[in-house]
Tab-separated table of C-alpha atoms in Angstrom:
chain	number	residue	atom	x	y	z
A	1	MET	CA	99.196	-88.142	-48.109
A	2	ALA	CA	98.116	-91.444	-48.864
A	3	THR	CA	100.452	-94.218	-48.910
A	4	HIS	CA	99.308	-95.572	-52.469
A	5	VAL	CA	97.590	-93.859	-55.323
A	6	VAL	CA	95.760	-96.339	-57.539
A	7	THR	CA	93.878	-95.626	-60.767
A	8	MET	CA	90.582	-97.069	-60.433
A	9	ILE	CA	88.653	-98.016	-63.765
A	10	PRO	CA	85.039	-99.216	-63.106
A	11	GLY	CA	84.538	-100.322	-66.597
A	12	GLU	CA	81.129	-100.999	-68.089
A	13	GLY	CA	78.011	-102.761	-67.480
A	14	THR	CA	78.111	-104.333	-63.740
A	15	GLY	CA	81.654	-103.115	-63.432
A	16	PRO	CA	80.816	-99.715	-61.604
A	17	GLU	CA	78.819	-101.594	-58.767
A	18	ILE	CA	81.449	-104.564	-58.660
A	19	CYS	CA	84.323	-101.987	-58.213
A	20	GLU	CA	82.236	-99.869	-55.651
A	21	ALA	CA	81.705	-103.096	-53.563
A	22	VAL	CA	85.443	-103.862	-53.946
A	23	ARG	CA	86.680	-100.392	-52.981
A	24	MET	CA	84.387	-100.565	-50.003
A	25	VAL	CA	86.266	-103.767	-48.788
A	26	ILE	CA	89.500	-102.526	-49.725
A	27	ASP	CA	89.314	-99.253	-47.642
A	28	ALA	CA	88.069	-101.081	-44.769
A	29	SER	CA	90.931	-103.502	-44.640
A	30	GLY	CA	92.961	-100.617	-43.188
A	31	VAL	CA	95.175	-99.930	-46.234
A	32	ASP	CA	95.704	-96.128	-47.250
A	33	ILE	CA	94.783	-95.705	-50.866
A	34	LYS	CA	93.819	-92.742	-52.690
A	35	TRP	CA	91.654	-93.851	-55.778
A	36	GLU	CA	91.802	-91.929	-58.933
A	37	TYR	CA	88.671	-92.795	-60.982
A	38	GLU	CA	89.080	-92.953	-64.685
A	39	ASP	CA	87.020	-93.991	-67.671
A	40	ILE	CA	87.205	-96.867	-70.361
A	41	GLY	CA	84.935	-98.611	-72.845
A	42	LEU	CA	82.032	-97.805	-75.064
A	43	ASP	CA	80.794	-94.890	-73.129
A	44	CYS	CA	84.097	-93.084	-73.906
A	45	LEU	CA	83.393	-93.496	-77.571
A	46	GLU	CA	80.874	-90.732	-77.577
A	47	LYS	CA	82.550	-88.626	-74.878
A	48	TYR	CA	86.170	-88.891	-76.018
A	49	GLY	CA	86.042	-90.578	-79.664
A	50	THR	CA	88.039	-93.350	-78.378
A	51	LEU	CA	87.693	-96.567	-76.133
A	52	LEU	CA	90.618	-95.702	-74.019
A	53	PRO	CA	90.932	-91.963	-73.212
A	54	GLU	CA	94.365	-90.549	-72.877
A	55	LYS	CA	93.636	-89.328	-69.521
A	56	THR	CA	93.229	-92.830	-68.367
A	57	ILE	CA	96.451	-93.784	-69.960
A	58	GLN	CA	98.206	-90.823	-68.245
A	59	SER	CA	96.813	-91.916	-64.865
A	60	ILE	CA	98.076	-95.391	-65.134
A	61	ALA	CA	101.417	-94.016	-66.265
A	62	LYS	CA	101.770	-91.843	-63.270
A	63	ASN	CA	100.441	-94.307	-60.686
A	64	LYS	CA	101.909	-97.577	-62.223
A	65	VAL	CA	99.129	-99.439	-60.645
A	66	ALA	CA	95.130	-99.779	-61.667
A	67	LEU	CA	92.339	-101.776	-60.443
A	68	LYS	CA	89.931	-102.253	-63.391
A	69	GLY	CA	86.323	-103.622	-63.747
A	70	PRO	CA	85.179	-105.323	-66.832
A	71	THR	CA	84.558	-103.795	-70.204
A	72	THR	CA	82.908	-105.066	-73.351
A	73	THR	CA	84.849	-105.641	-76.409
A	74	PRO	CA	82.775	-105.169	-79.728
A	75	ILE	CA	83.016	-108.193	-81.844
A	76	GLY	CA	84.014	-107.885	-85.512
A	77	THR	CA	83.927	-104.041	-85.595
A	78	GLY	CA	86.626	-101.656	-86.260
A	79	HIS	CA	87.316	-100.833	-82.616
A	80	LYS	CA	90.234	-102.451	-80.855
A	81	SER	CA	89.870	-104.111	-77.452
A	82	ALA	CA	90.568	-101.399	-74.801
A	83	ASN	CA	91.654	-104.243	-72.575
A	84	VAL	CA	94.307	-105.569	-75.229
A	85	THR	CA	95.365	-101.875	-75.928
A	86	LEU	CA	96.107	-101.404	-72.204
A	87	ARG	CA	98.403	-104.463	-71.993
A	88	LYS	CA	100.188	-103.529	-75.276
A	89	VAL	CA	100.459	-99.707	-74.403
A	90	PHE	CA	102.069	-100.513	-70.914
A	91	ASP	CA	103.783	-103.770	-72.114
A	92	LEU	CA	102.010	-105.790	-69.331
A	93	TYR	CA	103.603	-109.021	-70.573
A	94	ALA	CA	102.510	-111.239	-67.678
A	95	ASN	CA	99.047	-112.272	-67.254
A	96	VAL	CA	98.968	-113.968	-63.837
A	97	ARG	CA	95.745	-116.037	-63.315
A	98	PRO	CA	95.655	-118.311	-60.264
A	99	VAL	CA	92.794	-120.833	-59.864
A	100	ARG	CA	92.115	-122.611	-56.552
A	101	LEU	CA	89.539	-124.747	-54.993
A	102	ILE	CA	86.848	-122.418	-53.195
A	103	PRO	CA	84.979	-124.894	-50.676
A	104	ALA	CA	81.862	-122.909	-51.230
A	105	LEU	CA	81.623	-123.978	-54.684
A	106	LYS	CA	81.740	-127.713	-54.147
A	107	ARG	CA	83.852	-128.834	-56.842
A	108	PRO	CA	84.578	-132.649	-57.616
A	109	TRP	CA	88.455	-132.103	-57.561
A	110	ASP	CA	90.601	-133.208	-54.656
A	111	LYS	CA	93.077	-130.541	-55.440
A	112	LEU	CA	93.113	-127.566	-57.775
A	113	ASP	CA	95.885	-124.961	-57.228
A	114	ILE	CA	97.214	-123.864	-60.459
A	115	ILE	CA	98.963	-120.513	-61.341
A	116	ASN	CA	98.759	-119.721	-65.063
A	117	PHE	CA	101.326	-117.234	-66.522
A	118	ARG	CA	99.872	-116.026	-69.976
A	119	GLU	CA	102.243	-114.190	-72.327
A	120	ASN	CA	100.156	-111.125	-72.824
A	121	THR	CA	101.528	-109.069	-75.694
A	122	GLU	CA	102.606	-111.253	-78.461
A	123	ASP	CA	101.299	-114.290	-80.546
A	124	SER	CA	98.361	-113.833	-82.818
A	125	TYR	CA	97.257	-110.804	-80.489
A	126	ALA	CA	99.885	-108.774	-82.301
A	127	ALA	CA	96.846	-107.354	-84.417
A	128	ILE	CA	98.742	-108.022	-87.792
A	129	GLU	CA	95.823	-109.148	-89.883
A	130	HIS	CA	95.392	-108.824	-93.750
A	131	MET	CA	92.997	-109.933	-96.511
A	132	VAL	CA	95.664	-111.093	-98.703
A	133	SER	CA	93.262	-111.708	-101.375
A	134	ASP	CA	89.531	-111.424	-101.769
A	135	GLU	CA	88.766	-114.907	-100.400
A	136	VAL	CA	92.057	-115.399	-98.069
A	137	ALA	CA	92.667	-113.930	-94.636
A	138	GLN	CA	95.780	-114.142	-92.650
A	139	CYS	CA	96.844	-113.525	-89.059
A	140	LEU	CA	100.560	-113.252	-88.168
A	141	LYS	CA	101.512	-115.103	-85.098
A	142	VAL	CA	104.406	-113.167	-83.807
A	143	ILE	CA	106.492	-114.944	-81.248
A	144	THR	CA	109.728	-113.553	-80.300
A	145	TRP	CA	112.969	-114.648	-78.155
A	146	PRO	CA	113.014	-111.805	-75.438
A	147	GLY	CA	109.132	-111.838	-75.160
A	148	SER	CA	109.149	-115.491	-74.582
A	149	TYR	CA	112.189	-115.564	-72.341
A	150	ARG	CA	110.945	-112.861	-70.079
A	151	ILE	CA	107.655	-114.482	-69.410
A	152	ALA	CA	109.248	-117.956	-68.766
A	153	ASP	CA	111.815	-116.022	-66.273
A	154	PHE	CA	109.134	-114.179	-64.792
A	155	ALA	CA	106.991	-117.340	-64.061
A	156	LEU	CA	109.926	-119.222	-62.750
A	157	LYS	CA	110.900	-116.270	-60.420
A	158	TRP	CA	107.403	-116.052	-59.112
A	159	ALA	CA	107.143	-119.776	-58.661
A	160	ARG	CA	110.467	-119.801	-56.599
A	161	ASP	CA	109.369	-116.795	-54.601
A	162	ASN	CA	106.020	-118.093	-53.636
A	163	GLY	CA	107.080	-121.683	-52.646
A	164	ARG	CA	105.916	-123.406	-55.750
A	165	LYS	CA	107.705	-126.375	-56.965
A	166	LYS	CA	106.781	-127.286	-60.764
A	167	VAL	CA	106.523	-124.979	-63.741
A	168	TYR	CA	105.668	-126.516	-67.320
A	169	CYS	CA	105.695	-124.814	-70.579
A	170	VAL	CA	102.514	-125.402	-72.751
A	171	HIS	CA	102.962	-125.266	-76.522
A	172	LYS	CA	102.350	-126.904	-79.982
A	173	ALA	CA	105.876	-126.972	-81.092
A	174	ASN	CA	105.442	-130.229	-82.731
A	175	ILE	CA	103.388	-128.398	-85.468
A	176	MET	CA	104.339	-124.791	-85.273
A	177	LYS	CA	108.253	-125.762	-85.033
A	178	MET	CA	109.359	-122.017	-85.595
A	179	THR	CA	106.760	-120.039	-83.361
A	180	ASP	CA	106.115	-122.370	-80.665
A	181	GLY	CA	109.513	-123.916	-81.082
A	182	LEU	CA	111.134	-120.528	-80.094
A	183	PHE	CA	108.572	-120.066	-77.055
A	184	LEU	CA	109.792	-123.513	-75.671
A	185	GLU	CA	113.380	-123.020	-76.388
A	186	ALA	CA	113.305	-119.587	-74.546
A	187	PHE	CA	111.592	-121.345	-71.483
A	188	ARG	CA	114.089	-124.094	-71.504
A	189	GLU	CA	117.086	-121.555	-71.622
A	190	ALA	CA	115.152	-119.525	-68.622
A	191	ALA	CA	114.710	-122.697	-66.772
A	192	LYS	CA	118.439	-123.307	-66.461
A	193	LYS	CA	118.617	-120.437	-63.822
A	194	TYR	CA	116.081	-122.408	-61.676
A	195	PRO	CA	117.661	-125.800	-61.029
A	196	ASP	CA	115.792	-126.204	-57.767
A	197	LEU	CA	112.355	-126.147	-59.739
A	198	GLU	CA	110.939	-129.032	-61.637
A	199	THR	CA	110.563	-127.829	-65.127
A	200	GLY	CA	109.129	-129.358	-68.261
A	201	ASP	CA	106.761	-129.023	-71.101
A	202	ILE	CA	103.301	-130.193	-72.273
A	203	ILE	CA	101.461	-130.054	-75.945
A	204	VAL	CA	98.641	-127.751	-75.526
A	205	ASP	CA	95.954	-130.219	-76.678
A	206	ASN	CA	97.192	-132.797	-74.170
A	207	CYS	CA	97.324	-130.093	-71.389
A	208	ALA	CA	93.640	-129.337	-71.933
A	209	MET	CA	92.597	-133.002	-71.601
A	210	GLN	CA	94.911	-133.517	-68.597
A	211	LEU	CA	93.442	-130.409	-66.817
A	212	VAL	CA	89.985	-131.697	-67.223
A	213	ARG	CA	90.953	-135.251	-66.181
A	214	ASN	CA	93.265	-134.616	-63.352
A	215	PRO	CA	93.994	-130.792	-62.581
A	216	GLY	CA	95.744	-131.705	-59.188
A	217	GLN	CA	98.816	-132.751	-61.127
A	218	PHE	CA	99.607	-129.101	-62.270
A	219	ASP	CA	101.316	-126.431	-60.220
A	220	CYS	CA	102.472	-123.583	-62.554
A	221	LEU	CA	101.916	-123.050	-66.344
A	222	VAL	CA	103.607	-120.891	-68.656
A	223	LEU	CA	101.804	-120.354	-71.805
A	224	PRO	CA	101.723	-118.182	-75.000
A	225	ASN	CA	99.102	-115.700	-75.369
A	226	LEU	CA	96.250	-117.581	-77.206
A	227	TYR	CA	96.530	-120.978	-75.530
A	228	GLY	CA	96.702	-118.993	-72.266
A	229	ASP	CA	93.493	-117.083	-73.112
A	230	ILE	CA	91.660	-120.335	-73.853
A	231	LEU	CA	93.244	-122.602	-71.088
A	232	THR	CA	92.745	-120.076	-68.243
A	233	ASP	CA	89.039	-119.911	-68.854
A	234	LEU	CA	88.957	-123.692	-68.911
A	235	CYS	CA	90.789	-123.303	-65.434
A	236	ALA	CA	88.159	-120.878	-64.348
A	237	GLY	CA	85.581	-123.462	-65.145
A	238	LEU	CA	87.342	-126.115	-63.178
A	239	MET	CA	87.079	-123.765	-60.238
A	240	GLY	CA	83.361	-123.209	-60.685
A	241	GLY	CA	82.991	-120.155	-63.072
A	242	LEU	CA	84.493	-116.894	-63.818
A	243	GLY	CA	82.869	-115.479	-60.870
A	244	PHE	CA	85.862	-116.161	-58.774
A	245	ALA	CA	88.728	-115.988	-61.384
A	246	PRO	CA	91.073	-113.084	-60.728
A	247	GLY	CA	93.826	-111.696	-62.917
A	248	ALA	CA	96.892	-109.444	-62.876
A	249	ASN	CA	98.615	-107.861	-65.842
A	250	VAL	CA	102.178	-107.331	-64.845
A	251	GLY	CA	104.947	-105.516	-66.498
A	252	ASP	CA	108.332	-104.559	-65.388
A	253	ASN	CA	107.225	-101.174	-63.730
A	254	CYS	CA	103.244	-101.144	-63.830
A	255	ALA	CA	100.521	-103.465	-63.232
A	256	ILE	CA	96.642	-103.797	-63.970
A	257	PHE	CA	94.520	-105.877	-61.838
A	258	GLU	CA	91.203	-107.012	-63.223
A	259	ALA	CA	88.788	-110.018	-63.318
A	260	VAL	CA	88.895	-112.499	-66.024
A	261	HIS	CA	84.981	-112.227	-66.588
A	262	GLY	CA	83.099	-109.952	-68.922
A	263	SER	CA	80.689	-106.817	-67.998
A	264	ALA	CA	77.504	-108.848	-68.152
A	265	PRO	CA	75.440	-105.710	-69.220
A	266	LYS	CA	72.148	-107.582	-68.616
A	267	TYR	CA	72.559	-107.391	-65.029
A	268	ALA	CA	73.889	-103.754	-64.965
A	269	GLY	CA	72.572	-101.799	-62.090
A	270	MET	CA	70.888	-104.784	-60.452
A	271	LYS	CA	73.351	-105.124	-57.791
A	272	LYS	CA	73.181	-108.919	-58.343
A	273	VAL	CA	76.643	-110.069	-59.536
A	274	ASN	CA	79.431	-111.354	-57.478
A	275	PRO	CA	82.343	-109.070	-56.915
A	276	SER	CA	84.621	-111.900	-55.881
A	277	ALA	CA	86.819	-112.059	-58.845
A	278	VAL	CA	87.624	-108.196	-58.765
A	279	LEU	CA	87.964	-108.579	-55.113
A	280	ILE	CA	90.567	-111.195	-55.382
A	281	SER	CA	92.267	-109.357	-58.113
A	282	GLY	CA	92.386	-106.377	-55.728
A	283	VAL	CA	93.817	-108.852	-53.153
A	284	MET	CA	96.641	-109.574	-55.596
A	285	MET	CA	97.042	-105.920	-56.130
A	286	LEU	CA	97.533	-105.247	-52.308
A	287	ARG	CA	100.298	-107.900	-52.150
A	288	TRP	CA	101.863	-106.419	-55.212
A	289	LEU	CA	101.896	-103.190	-53.232
A	290	GLY	CA	103.322	-104.774	-50.216
A	291	GLU	CA	100.329	-104.670	-48.311
A	292	LYS	CA	100.214	-108.325	-47.472
A	293	GLU	CA	98.388	-108.091	-43.967
A	294	ALA	CA	95.505	-106.205	-45.550
A	295	ALA	CA	95.306	-108.787	-48.345
A	296	ASP	CA	95.461	-111.660	-46.047
A	297	ARG	CA	92.491	-110.149	-43.878
A	298	ILE	CA	90.434	-109.746	-46.793
A	299	GLU	CA	90.838	-112.872	-48.170
A	300	LYS	CA	90.426	-114.816	-44.892
A	301	ALA	CA	87.037	-112.776	-44.377
A	302	MET	CA	85.992	-113.351	-47.992
A	303	TYR	CA	86.499	-117.034	-47.377
A	304	GLN	CA	84.678	-117.160	-44.141
A	305	VAL	CA	81.633	-115.395	-45.578
A	306	LEU	CA	81.664	-117.876	-48.382
A	307	ASP	CA	81.881	-120.734	-46.094
A	308	GLU	CA	79.033	-119.701	-43.989
A	309	GLY	CA	77.034	-119.210	-47.084
A	310	LYS	CA	74.520	-116.757	-45.381
A	311	ARG	CA	75.304	-113.448	-47.072
A	312	VAL	CA	76.370	-114.572	-50.376
A	313	THR	CA	75.431	-113.573	-53.982
A	314	TYR	CA	72.912	-115.644	-56.064
A	315	ASP	CA	75.517	-117.602	-57.913
A	316	VAL	CA	76.681	-119.439	-54.781
A	317	GLY	CA	73.226	-120.055	-53.594
A	318	GLY	CA	72.496	-116.769	-51.687
A	319	THR	CA	70.221	-113.777	-51.994
A	320	ALA	CA	72.766	-111.059	-51.132
A	321	LYS	CA	73.105	-107.907	-53.246
A	322	THR	CA	76.633	-107.024	-54.548
A	323	ASP	CA	77.167	-104.557	-51.659
A	324	GLU	CA	75.500	-106.625	-48.984
A	325	TYR	CA	77.974	-109.481	-49.746
A	326	ALA	CA	80.879	-106.700	-49.483
A	327	GLN	CA	79.422	-105.453	-46.202
A	328	ALA	CA	79.281	-109.060	-44.733
A	329	ILE	CA	83.072	-109.307	-45.579
A	330	ILE	CA	83.717	-106.080	-44.042
A	331	ASP	CA	81.825	-107.060	-40.844
A	332	LYS	CA	83.862	-110.230	-40.652
A	333	MET	CA	87.098	-108.448	-41.049
A	334	LEU	CA	86.189	-105.957	-38.169
A	335	ALA	CA	85.022	-108.864	-36.067
A	336	GLY	CA	88.232	-110.480	-36.645
A	337	THR	CA	90.109	-107.329	-35.323
A	338	LYS	CA	88.040	-107.232	-32.028
B	1	MET	CA	74.334	-132.658	-106.279
B	2	PRO	CA	77.301	-130.236	-105.634
B	3	THR	CA	79.776	-131.364	-102.863
B	4	PHE	CA	80.503	-129.138	-99.898
B	5	THR	CA	83.544	-127.685	-101.484
B	6	GLN	CA	81.665	-127.144	-104.816
B	7	GLU	CA	78.935	-125.156	-102.852
B	8	ALA	CA	81.637	-123.283	-100.781
B	9	ILE	CA	83.346	-121.899	-103.792
B	10	ALA	CA	80.129	-120.884	-105.322
B	11	THR	CA	79.257	-118.747	-102.526
B	12	LYS	CA	82.325	-116.508	-103.265
B	13	LYS	CA	81.130	-112.781	-103.878
B	14	LYS	CA	82.770	-110.566	-106.348
B	15	LYS	CA	84.384	-107.509	-104.513
B	16	LYS	CA	85.811	-104.159	-105.758
B	17	ILE	CA	89.442	-104.305	-105.005
B	18	GLU	CA	91.473	-100.986	-104.645
B	19	LEU	CA	95.345	-101.040	-103.750
B	20	VAL	CA	95.734	-98.274	-101.239
B	21	GLY	CA	99.154	-99.033	-99.438
B	22	ILE	CA	101.601	-101.290	-98.157
B	23	ASP	CA	102.805	-102.829	-94.887
B	24	LEU	CA	106.662	-103.007	-94.994
B	25	TYR	CA	108.433	-105.080	-92.357
B	26	ILE	CA	111.844	-103.284	-91.829
B	27	ILE	CA	114.966	-105.043	-89.847
B	28	THR	CA	116.884	-102.434	-87.946
B	29	ASP	CA	118.844	-102.220	-84.781
B	30	LYS	CA	119.018	-98.582	-84.800
B	31	GLY	CA	115.463	-97.774	-83.187
B	32	VAL	CA	112.208	-96.833	-84.670
B	33	PRO	CA	112.665	-95.902	-88.399
B	34	GLN	CA	112.113	-92.275	-89.427
B	35	PHE	CA	110.944	-91.151	-92.824
B	36	THR	CA	110.268	-87.872	-94.366
B	37	ASP	CA	106.936	-87.039	-96.251
B	38	GLY	CA	107.375	-87.034	-99.835
B	39	GLU	CA	110.508	-89.434	-99.600
B	40	PHE	CA	108.766	-92.312	-101.312
B	41	GLY	CA	106.369	-90.594	-103.967
B	42	PRO	CA	102.821	-91.123	-103.273
B	43	PHE	CA	103.174	-93.027	-99.904
B	44	LYS	CA	103.191	-91.459	-96.651
B	45	CYS	CA	104.072	-93.483	-93.231
B	46	GLU	CA	100.814	-93.749	-91.318
B	47	PHE	CA	102.326	-95.494	-88.303
B	48	ILE	CA	104.899	-97.840	-87.018
B	49	SER	CA	104.242	-100.796	-84.776
B	50	ASN	CA	106.640	-103.321	-83.090
B	51	ARG	CA	105.482	-106.813	-81.972
B	52	GLY	CA	101.990	-105.259	-82.942
B	53	THR	CA	102.158	-102.396	-80.497
B	54	LYS	CA	102.124	-98.814	-82.202
B	55	VAL	CA	105.426	-97.230	-81.549
B	56	TRP	CA	104.941	-94.059	-83.744
B	57	PRO	CA	103.347	-91.792	-83.460
B	58	GLY	CA	101.668	-91.407	-79.993
B	59	PHE	CA	102.477	-92.483	-76.462
B	60	VAL	CA	104.972	-95.147	-76.112
B	61	SER	CA	105.897	-96.598	-72.667
B	62	PRO	CA	109.425	-96.373	-71.628
B	63	ASP	CA	109.410	-99.975	-70.602
B	64	LEU	CA	108.167	-101.250	-73.899
B	65	LEU	CA	110.053	-104.396	-75.243
B	66	MET	CA	110.959	-103.554	-78.841
B	67	VAL	CA	112.687	-106.229	-81.238
B	68	ASN	CA	114.531	-105.352	-84.462
B	69	TRP	CA	111.433	-105.803	-86.756
B	70	TYR	CA	109.330	-102.872	-87.371
B	71	ARG	CA	106.038	-102.919	-89.298
B	72	CYS	CA	105.783	-99.650	-91.182
B	73	ARG	CA	102.415	-98.866	-92.852
B	74	PHE	CA	102.494	-96.468	-95.662
B	75	MET	CA	99.452	-95.238	-97.280
B	76	ALA	CA	98.829	-93.643	-100.437
B	77	ALA	CA	96.460	-90.677	-100.747
B	78	LYS	CA	94.614	-92.346	-103.719
B	79	PRO	CA	94.413	-95.785	-105.170
B	80	ILE	CA	97.609	-96.819	-106.852
B	81	LYS	CA	99.065	-98.976	-109.252
B	82	ASP	CA	101.543	-102.090	-109.024
B	83	HIS	CA	104.297	-100.004	-110.434
B	84	GLU	CA	104.106	-97.430	-107.926
B	85	VAL	CA	104.689	-100.178	-105.201
B	86	ALA	CA	107.707	-101.459	-107.074
B	87	ASP	CA	109.280	-98.133	-107.548
B	88	PHE	CA	108.632	-97.544	-103.808
B	89	LEU	CA	110.471	-100.826	-102.771
B	90	VAL	CA	113.242	-99.925	-105.091
B	91	GLN	CA	113.803	-96.772	-103.498
B	92	LEU	CA	113.093	-97.981	-99.809
B	93	SER	CA	115.651	-100.879	-100.460
B	94	LYS	CA	118.352	-98.165	-100.970
B	95	LYS	CA	118.248	-97.123	-97.275
B	96	TRP	CA	116.524	-99.902	-95.251
B	97	GLU	CA	116.811	-103.705	-94.966
B	98	TRP	CA	113.352	-105.290	-95.006
B	99	SER	CA	111.919	-108.765	-94.582
B	100	ALA	CA	108.659	-108.612	-96.128
B	101	ALA	CA	106.060	-106.370	-97.728
B	102	GLN	CA	102.233	-106.795	-97.772
B	103	LYS	CA	99.949	-104.846	-100.143
B	104	LEU	CA	97.046	-103.449	-98.553
B	105	TRP	CA	93.899	-103.556	-100.337
B	106	ASN	CA	90.213	-102.055	-99.679
B	107	TYR	CA	87.642	-104.556	-100.634
B	108	ASP	CA	84.334	-102.673	-101.749
B	109	GLY	CA	85.747	-99.954	-99.922
B	110	GLU	CA	86.379	-101.567	-96.624
B	111	ALA	CA	89.814	-101.994	-95.291
B	112	GLY	CA	91.402	-105.522	-95.711
B	113	TYR	CA	94.061	-104.907	-93.060
B	114	SER	CA	94.000	-104.280	-89.303
B	115	LYS	CA	94.931	-101.274	-87.281
B	116	ALA	CA	97.900	-101.417	-84.631
B	117	TYR	CA	97.440	-101.369	-80.912
């Protein structure tokens, strides 16, 4: 019997080829995982009449952990995002998005090592929207005390457990005094439990400017859902793009790991895209499962392959296909064990 | 020459508007509210959400954080009139504390309200 059973959701567009490459690498790391493949996305509409089949939900509910490829969210149609639905159904309230310098990407920053903790279930993502007259639309921004407190507490604990020093709350409480005010108040309350950490707050627009000017000053950021969505993509841009931006959606008893990027349907089937973001998400998953050694081996091998720059994908100056890059990482891992 | 504001106002399109339901925000510490069909005249509860996540009917994670504020969507089988909404609120107020009510309209036959996740 395998040590771990993980729900694998390859997703759409380039998702299946990316996830296959990632599965190859993770399996070669020596960790014992049984993968349960499940569907999601537009293809499911024809097959099951929904973007997110019940079978997929049940698999995640049973296994408590999933690795997920990208999906396509239809814009402005009646279909709800499968991603947002998953986060809500399993109450995966903490969206953890680390960004760090990757030498191969040659960025102008001296230092970039930020962990973003985005609240994942509330804010204007509560999907409470109405046309309140024939010319006025409104969206409720829902911020709750327990929802705000737990993401703050989660981030502060993660920071302490991982040797981080500074955690800042990002908000716009000077204007939205009730909603963002509550978010900030809950953060300050939770921070009282962590006197060993430097805690503070920063207004979201100033944070955006400071990130672009001097990202090295930031350590950990806690953000409401919408600001988190926007600023984590900004942070991915600081790193060099979405190709290396991983993500984890974590709840109290369940976690889904996925890249920040979309499904890039125009490249589907070409085995051209960089699987690193999903691979680093997989590395985060291995750490969450307690498989630290395997996670470290993959990460080390991936950076070695990137530093050498020979068998890398087109976006970092190479010509390797998705699976060839994965094989290069596997070869590097195997060479490291000899 | 019209100003941008005048031009914007002039682009407004006339739409056929129908009142089809109501979102009612109930405050309770006693868990997910329960209603029986026919309890409130032409209105039938279609779903209940908490913090935007559907908590009735269907699968609900045992880990789900719920607060004491529930959005209950009541739909009518046919287009309704304002007095029926008023009657509904009178009846409902006898049993439940609520913070707000939002009428649901269709505009040219299209829903002017979002679904729950």
